[in-house]
Coordinates of C-alpha atoms in Angstrom, one line a residue:
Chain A
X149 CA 21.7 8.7 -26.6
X150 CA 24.4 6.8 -24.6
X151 CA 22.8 3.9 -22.6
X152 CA 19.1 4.3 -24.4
X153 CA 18.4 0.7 -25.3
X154 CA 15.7 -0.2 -28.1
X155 CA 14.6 -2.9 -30.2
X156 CA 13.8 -6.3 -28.3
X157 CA 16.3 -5.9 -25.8
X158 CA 13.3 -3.1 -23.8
X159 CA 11.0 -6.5 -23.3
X160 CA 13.3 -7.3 -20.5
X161 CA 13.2 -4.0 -18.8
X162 CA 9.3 -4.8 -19.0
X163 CA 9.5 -8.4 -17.4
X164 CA 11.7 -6.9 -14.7
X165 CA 9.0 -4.5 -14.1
X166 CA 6.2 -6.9 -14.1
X167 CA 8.3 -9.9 -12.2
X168 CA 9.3 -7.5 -9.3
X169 CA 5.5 -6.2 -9.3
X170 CA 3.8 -9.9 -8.9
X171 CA 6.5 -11.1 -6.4
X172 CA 6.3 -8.5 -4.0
X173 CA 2.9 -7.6 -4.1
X174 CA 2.2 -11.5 -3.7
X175 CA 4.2 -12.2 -1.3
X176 CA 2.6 -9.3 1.0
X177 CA -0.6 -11.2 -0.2
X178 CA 0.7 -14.3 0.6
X179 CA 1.9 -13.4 4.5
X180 CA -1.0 -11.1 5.4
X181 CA -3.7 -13.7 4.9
X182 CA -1.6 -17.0 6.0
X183 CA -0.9 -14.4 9.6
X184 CA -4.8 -13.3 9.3
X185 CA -5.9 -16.9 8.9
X186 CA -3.5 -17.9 11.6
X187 CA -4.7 -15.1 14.4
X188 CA -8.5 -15.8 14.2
X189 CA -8.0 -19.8 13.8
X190 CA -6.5 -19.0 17.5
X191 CA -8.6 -16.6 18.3
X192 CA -11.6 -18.7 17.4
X193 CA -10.3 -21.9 19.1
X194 CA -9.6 -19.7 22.6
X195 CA -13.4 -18.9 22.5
X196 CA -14.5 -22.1 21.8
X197 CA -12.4 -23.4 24.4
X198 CA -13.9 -21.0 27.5
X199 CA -15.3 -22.6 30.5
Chain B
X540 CA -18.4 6.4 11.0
X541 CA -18.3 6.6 15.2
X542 CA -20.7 3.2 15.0
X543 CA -18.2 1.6 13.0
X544 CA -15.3 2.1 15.0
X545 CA -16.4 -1.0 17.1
X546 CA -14.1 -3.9 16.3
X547 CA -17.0 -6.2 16.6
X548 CA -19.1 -4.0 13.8
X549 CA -16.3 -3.4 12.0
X550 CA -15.1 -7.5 11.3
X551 CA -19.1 -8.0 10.6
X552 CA -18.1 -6.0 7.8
X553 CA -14.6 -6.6 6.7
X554 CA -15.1 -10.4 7.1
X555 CA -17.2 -10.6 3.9
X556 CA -15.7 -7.6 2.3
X557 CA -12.0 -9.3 2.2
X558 CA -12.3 -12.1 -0.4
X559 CA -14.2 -9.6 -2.7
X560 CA -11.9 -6.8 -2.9
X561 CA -9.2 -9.5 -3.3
X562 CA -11.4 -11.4 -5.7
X563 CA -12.0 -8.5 -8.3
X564 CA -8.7 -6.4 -7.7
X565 CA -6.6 -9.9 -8.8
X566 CA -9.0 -10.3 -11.9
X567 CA -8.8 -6.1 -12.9
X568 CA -4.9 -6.5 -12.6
X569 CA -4.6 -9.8 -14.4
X570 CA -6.8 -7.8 -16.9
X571 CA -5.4 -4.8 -17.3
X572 CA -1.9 -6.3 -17.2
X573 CA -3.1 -8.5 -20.1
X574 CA -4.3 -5.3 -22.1
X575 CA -0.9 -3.3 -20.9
X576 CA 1.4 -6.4 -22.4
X577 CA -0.4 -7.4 -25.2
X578 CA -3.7 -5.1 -26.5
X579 CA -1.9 -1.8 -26.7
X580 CA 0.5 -0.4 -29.3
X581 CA 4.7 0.8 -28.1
X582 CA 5.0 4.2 -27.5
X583 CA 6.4 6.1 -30.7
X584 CA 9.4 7.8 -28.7
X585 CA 9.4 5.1 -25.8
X586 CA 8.8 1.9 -27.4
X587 CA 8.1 -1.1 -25.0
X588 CA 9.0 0.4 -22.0
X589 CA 5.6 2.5 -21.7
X590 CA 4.2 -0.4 -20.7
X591 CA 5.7 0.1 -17.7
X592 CA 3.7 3.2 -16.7
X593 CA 0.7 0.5 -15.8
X594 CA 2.3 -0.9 -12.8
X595 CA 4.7 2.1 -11.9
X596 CA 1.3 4.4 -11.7
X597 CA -0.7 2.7 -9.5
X598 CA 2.4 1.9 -7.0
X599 CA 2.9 6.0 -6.6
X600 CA -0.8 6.4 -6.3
X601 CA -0.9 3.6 -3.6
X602 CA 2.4 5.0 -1.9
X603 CA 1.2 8.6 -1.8
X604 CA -2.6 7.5 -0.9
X605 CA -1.2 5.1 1.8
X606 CA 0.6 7.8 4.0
X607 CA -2.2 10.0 3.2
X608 CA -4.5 7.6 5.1
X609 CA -2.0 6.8 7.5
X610 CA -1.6 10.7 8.6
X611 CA -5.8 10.5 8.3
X612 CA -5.4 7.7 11.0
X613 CA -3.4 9.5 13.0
X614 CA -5.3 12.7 13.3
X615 CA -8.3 10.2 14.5
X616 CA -6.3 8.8 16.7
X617 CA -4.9 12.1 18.5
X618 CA -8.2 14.0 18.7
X619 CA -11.3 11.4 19.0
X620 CA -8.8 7.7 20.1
X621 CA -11.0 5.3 17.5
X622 CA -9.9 2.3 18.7
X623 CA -9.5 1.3 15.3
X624 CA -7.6 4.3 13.7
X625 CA -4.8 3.0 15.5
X626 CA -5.3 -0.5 14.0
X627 CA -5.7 1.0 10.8
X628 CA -2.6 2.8 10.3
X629 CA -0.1 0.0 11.4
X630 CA -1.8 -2.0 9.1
X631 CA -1.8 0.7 6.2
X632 CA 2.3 1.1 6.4
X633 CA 3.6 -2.4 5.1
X634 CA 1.2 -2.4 1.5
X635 CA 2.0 1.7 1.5
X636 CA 5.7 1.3 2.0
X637 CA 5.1 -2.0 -0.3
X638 CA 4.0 0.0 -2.7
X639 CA 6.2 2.9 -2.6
X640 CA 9.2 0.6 -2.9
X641 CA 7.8 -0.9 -5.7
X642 CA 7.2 2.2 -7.7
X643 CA 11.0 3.7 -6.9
X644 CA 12.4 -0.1 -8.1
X645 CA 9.8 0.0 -11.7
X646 CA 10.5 3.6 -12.3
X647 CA 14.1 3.0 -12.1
X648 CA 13.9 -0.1 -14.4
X649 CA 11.8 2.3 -16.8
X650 CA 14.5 5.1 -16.4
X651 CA 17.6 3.3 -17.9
X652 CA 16.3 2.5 -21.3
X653 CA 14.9 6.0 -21.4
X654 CA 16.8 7.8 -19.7
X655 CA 20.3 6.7 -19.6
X656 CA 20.4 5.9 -16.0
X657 CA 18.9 4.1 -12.9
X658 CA 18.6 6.8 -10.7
X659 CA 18.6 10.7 -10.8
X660 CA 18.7 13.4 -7.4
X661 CA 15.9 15.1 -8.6
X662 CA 12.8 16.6 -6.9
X663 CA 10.4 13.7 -8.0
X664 CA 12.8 10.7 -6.8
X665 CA 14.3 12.1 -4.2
X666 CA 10.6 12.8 -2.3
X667 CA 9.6 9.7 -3.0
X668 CA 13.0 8.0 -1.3
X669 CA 12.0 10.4 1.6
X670 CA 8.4 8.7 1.4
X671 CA 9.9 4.8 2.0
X672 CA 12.3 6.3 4.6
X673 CA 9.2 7.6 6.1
X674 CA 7.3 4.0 5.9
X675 CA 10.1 2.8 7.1
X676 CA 10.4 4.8 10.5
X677 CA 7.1 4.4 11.3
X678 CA 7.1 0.5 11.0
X679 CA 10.5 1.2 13.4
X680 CA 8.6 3.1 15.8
X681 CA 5.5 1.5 15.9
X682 CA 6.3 -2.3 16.2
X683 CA 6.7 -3.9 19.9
X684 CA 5.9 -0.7 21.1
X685 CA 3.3 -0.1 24.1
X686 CA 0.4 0.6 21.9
X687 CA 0.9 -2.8 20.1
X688 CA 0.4 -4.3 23.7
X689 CA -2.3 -2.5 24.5
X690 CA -4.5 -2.6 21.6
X691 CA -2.6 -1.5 18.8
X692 CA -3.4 2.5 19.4
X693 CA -0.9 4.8 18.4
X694 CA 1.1 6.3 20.6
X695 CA 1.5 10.3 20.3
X696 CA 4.6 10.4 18.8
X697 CA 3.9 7.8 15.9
X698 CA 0.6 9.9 15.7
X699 CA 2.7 13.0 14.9
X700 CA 4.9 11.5 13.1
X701 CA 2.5 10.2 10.7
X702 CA 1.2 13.6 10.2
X703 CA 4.3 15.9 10.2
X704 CA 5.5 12.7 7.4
X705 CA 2.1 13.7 5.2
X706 CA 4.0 17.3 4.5
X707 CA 6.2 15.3 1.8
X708 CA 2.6 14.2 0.0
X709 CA 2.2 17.6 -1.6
X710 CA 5.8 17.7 -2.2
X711 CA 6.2 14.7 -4.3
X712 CA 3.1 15.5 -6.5
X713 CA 4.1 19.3 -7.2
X714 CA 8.2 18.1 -7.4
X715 CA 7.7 17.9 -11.2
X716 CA 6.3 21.1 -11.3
X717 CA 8.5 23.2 -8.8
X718 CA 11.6 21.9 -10.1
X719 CA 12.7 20.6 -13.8
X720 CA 14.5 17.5 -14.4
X721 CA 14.5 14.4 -16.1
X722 CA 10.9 13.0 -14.7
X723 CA 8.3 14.5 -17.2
X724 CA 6.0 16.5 -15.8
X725 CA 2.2 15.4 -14.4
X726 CA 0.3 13.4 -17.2
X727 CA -2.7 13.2 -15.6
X728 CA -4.3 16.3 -14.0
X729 CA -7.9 17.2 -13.3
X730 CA -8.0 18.6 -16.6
X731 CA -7.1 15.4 -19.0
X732 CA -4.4 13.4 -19.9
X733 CA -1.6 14.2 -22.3
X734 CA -1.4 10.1 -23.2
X735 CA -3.3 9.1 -25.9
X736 CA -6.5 7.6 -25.0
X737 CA -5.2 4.4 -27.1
X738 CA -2.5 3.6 -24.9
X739 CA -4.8 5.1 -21.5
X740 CA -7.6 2.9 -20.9
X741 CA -5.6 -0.3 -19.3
X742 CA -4.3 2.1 -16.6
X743 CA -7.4 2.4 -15.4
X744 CA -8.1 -1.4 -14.7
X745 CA -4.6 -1.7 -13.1
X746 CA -5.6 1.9 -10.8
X747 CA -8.5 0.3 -9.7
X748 CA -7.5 -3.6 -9.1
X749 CA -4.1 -2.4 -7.4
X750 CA -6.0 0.1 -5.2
X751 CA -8.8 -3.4 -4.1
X752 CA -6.0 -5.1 -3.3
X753 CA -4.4 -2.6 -1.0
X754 CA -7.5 -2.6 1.0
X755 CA -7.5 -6.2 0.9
X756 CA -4.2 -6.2 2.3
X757 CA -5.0 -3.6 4.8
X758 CA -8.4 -5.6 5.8
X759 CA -6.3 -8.5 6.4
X760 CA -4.0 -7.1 8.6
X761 CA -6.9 -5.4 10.9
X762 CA -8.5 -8.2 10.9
X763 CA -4.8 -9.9 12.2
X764 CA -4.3 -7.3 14.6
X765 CA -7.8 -7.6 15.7
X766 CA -7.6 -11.4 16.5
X767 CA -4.2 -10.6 18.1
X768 CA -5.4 -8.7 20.5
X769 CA -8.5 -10.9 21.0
X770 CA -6.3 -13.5 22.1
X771 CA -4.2 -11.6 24.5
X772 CA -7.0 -10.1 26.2
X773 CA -8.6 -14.3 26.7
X774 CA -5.0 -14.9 28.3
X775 CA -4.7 -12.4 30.5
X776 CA -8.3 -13.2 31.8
X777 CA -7.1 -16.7 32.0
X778 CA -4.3 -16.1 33.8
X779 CA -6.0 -13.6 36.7
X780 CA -8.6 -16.2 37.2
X781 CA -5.7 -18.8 37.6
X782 CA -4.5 -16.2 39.8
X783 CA -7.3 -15.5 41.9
X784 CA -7.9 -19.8 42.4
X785 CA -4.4 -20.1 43.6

């Protein structure tokens, strides 16, 4: 089949498909908890803070 | 589940629950990404590239199931206003359109070697573009809007949206069936699987870690939205009893 690549040369279709996975699905990781951490660090230093 | 729709109840209970769903979902990935890579044998037609089924799976499953829960959220919203469904479902539509984006961009990685091609109009494909489209108006409509102000409710229209959106759910997982094409048809039905059991079994480590670490993600971003709002309400009371000494 035209375009049907075999042998080694599918291991980098694979990493592709791995890389992509781990650096998106970190970096949603990464952001949420650094903006959850963030919010309630405020949060908790405005109810500390009330008179 | 009313009792629980109290933010206060409800951190008492995500608080601890976060670092354990991220906890064990990182460790089932990591392991059944180690069993996908190196524990199972290549397809005998598809070679290698199988291997890409145990990341490409669990991204439709968490696509589909995310605007399932979303449109869930939205119903709540619309007929009993949890003050939390609206919470929920803005933070449900960054991992499900996450998600969905990553299981376009892996099955199209998958398709060239196999196929011949990146990308085919069919049913399958096509309904799942429709999907991130979908994400994506939602995040549109949703963010800076009034609700976020006030809360983070939904307003009606994102409400409806969200549940008119869930019509193209049943549509993506019948699409294989209703029309033929390139994308084989289901594997997995209520009545077995047509992959070998060999080849299987890591699937269901990377189902199961990938789905933890959704609801971590979505966990963390209540719990953001939560603390957003917690601050903004302490301002405004600042400010009106600055307002009222002046």
């Amino acid at each position: 089949m035209t375009g049907v690549i075999s042998g080694s040369g599918q291991w980098a279709y694979v990493a592709a498909a791995y890389g992509l996975t781990v650096l998106l699905t970190g970096a949603v990781l990464w952001s949420s908890w650094r903006a959850m951490a963030k919010a309630e660090r405020r949060s908790d230093a405005l109810r500390r803070d009330r008179p | 589940m009313h009792a629980y729709a109290n933010p206060t109840r409800f951190l008492a209970i995500a608080r601890p629950l976060t670092p354990w769903l991220l906890g064990v979902g990182l460790l089932l990935v990591l392991a059944g990404v180690w069993a996908g890579l190196t524990q199972v044998p290549g397809d005998y037609k598809q070679g290698e590239t199988a291997r890409i089924l145990y990341v490409h799976v669990p991204a439709a499953w968490l696509g589909m199931g995310g605007w399932t829960s979303l449109a869930l959220a939205g119903l709540i919203q619309l007929v009993w206003r949890h003050p939390l469904s609206g919470i929920a479902a803005r933070a449900i539509a960054v991992p499900g359109m996450l998600f969905t984006a990553l299981c376009l961009a892996t099955g199209s990685i998958w398709g060239k070697p196999t196929w011949g091609t990146w990308w085919e109009w069919d049913g399958r494909m096509t309904s799942m573009l429709v999907l991130l489209f979908l994400y994506a108006g939602f995040i549109a409509l949703t963010n800076g809007d009034e609700g976020q102000r006030q809360g983070g409710s939904l307003s009606r229209g994102a409400a409806i949206y969200a549940l008119v959106g869930a019509i193209n759910i049943p549509i993506i997982n019948r699409s294989v069936v209703w029309w033929n094409s390139l994308h084989q048809g289901p594997s997995i039905t209520l009545r077995g699987s047509s992959i070998d059991n060999a080849l299987l079994w890591p699937l269901g480590l990377t189902l199961f870690g990938f789905s933890l670490l959704f609801g971590a993600i979505v966990l963390m971003r209540m719990r953001r939205i939560i603390a957003d709002n917690r601050v903004a309400a302490r301002l405004r009371r600042l400010a009106d009893d600055e307002g009222t000494i002046a």
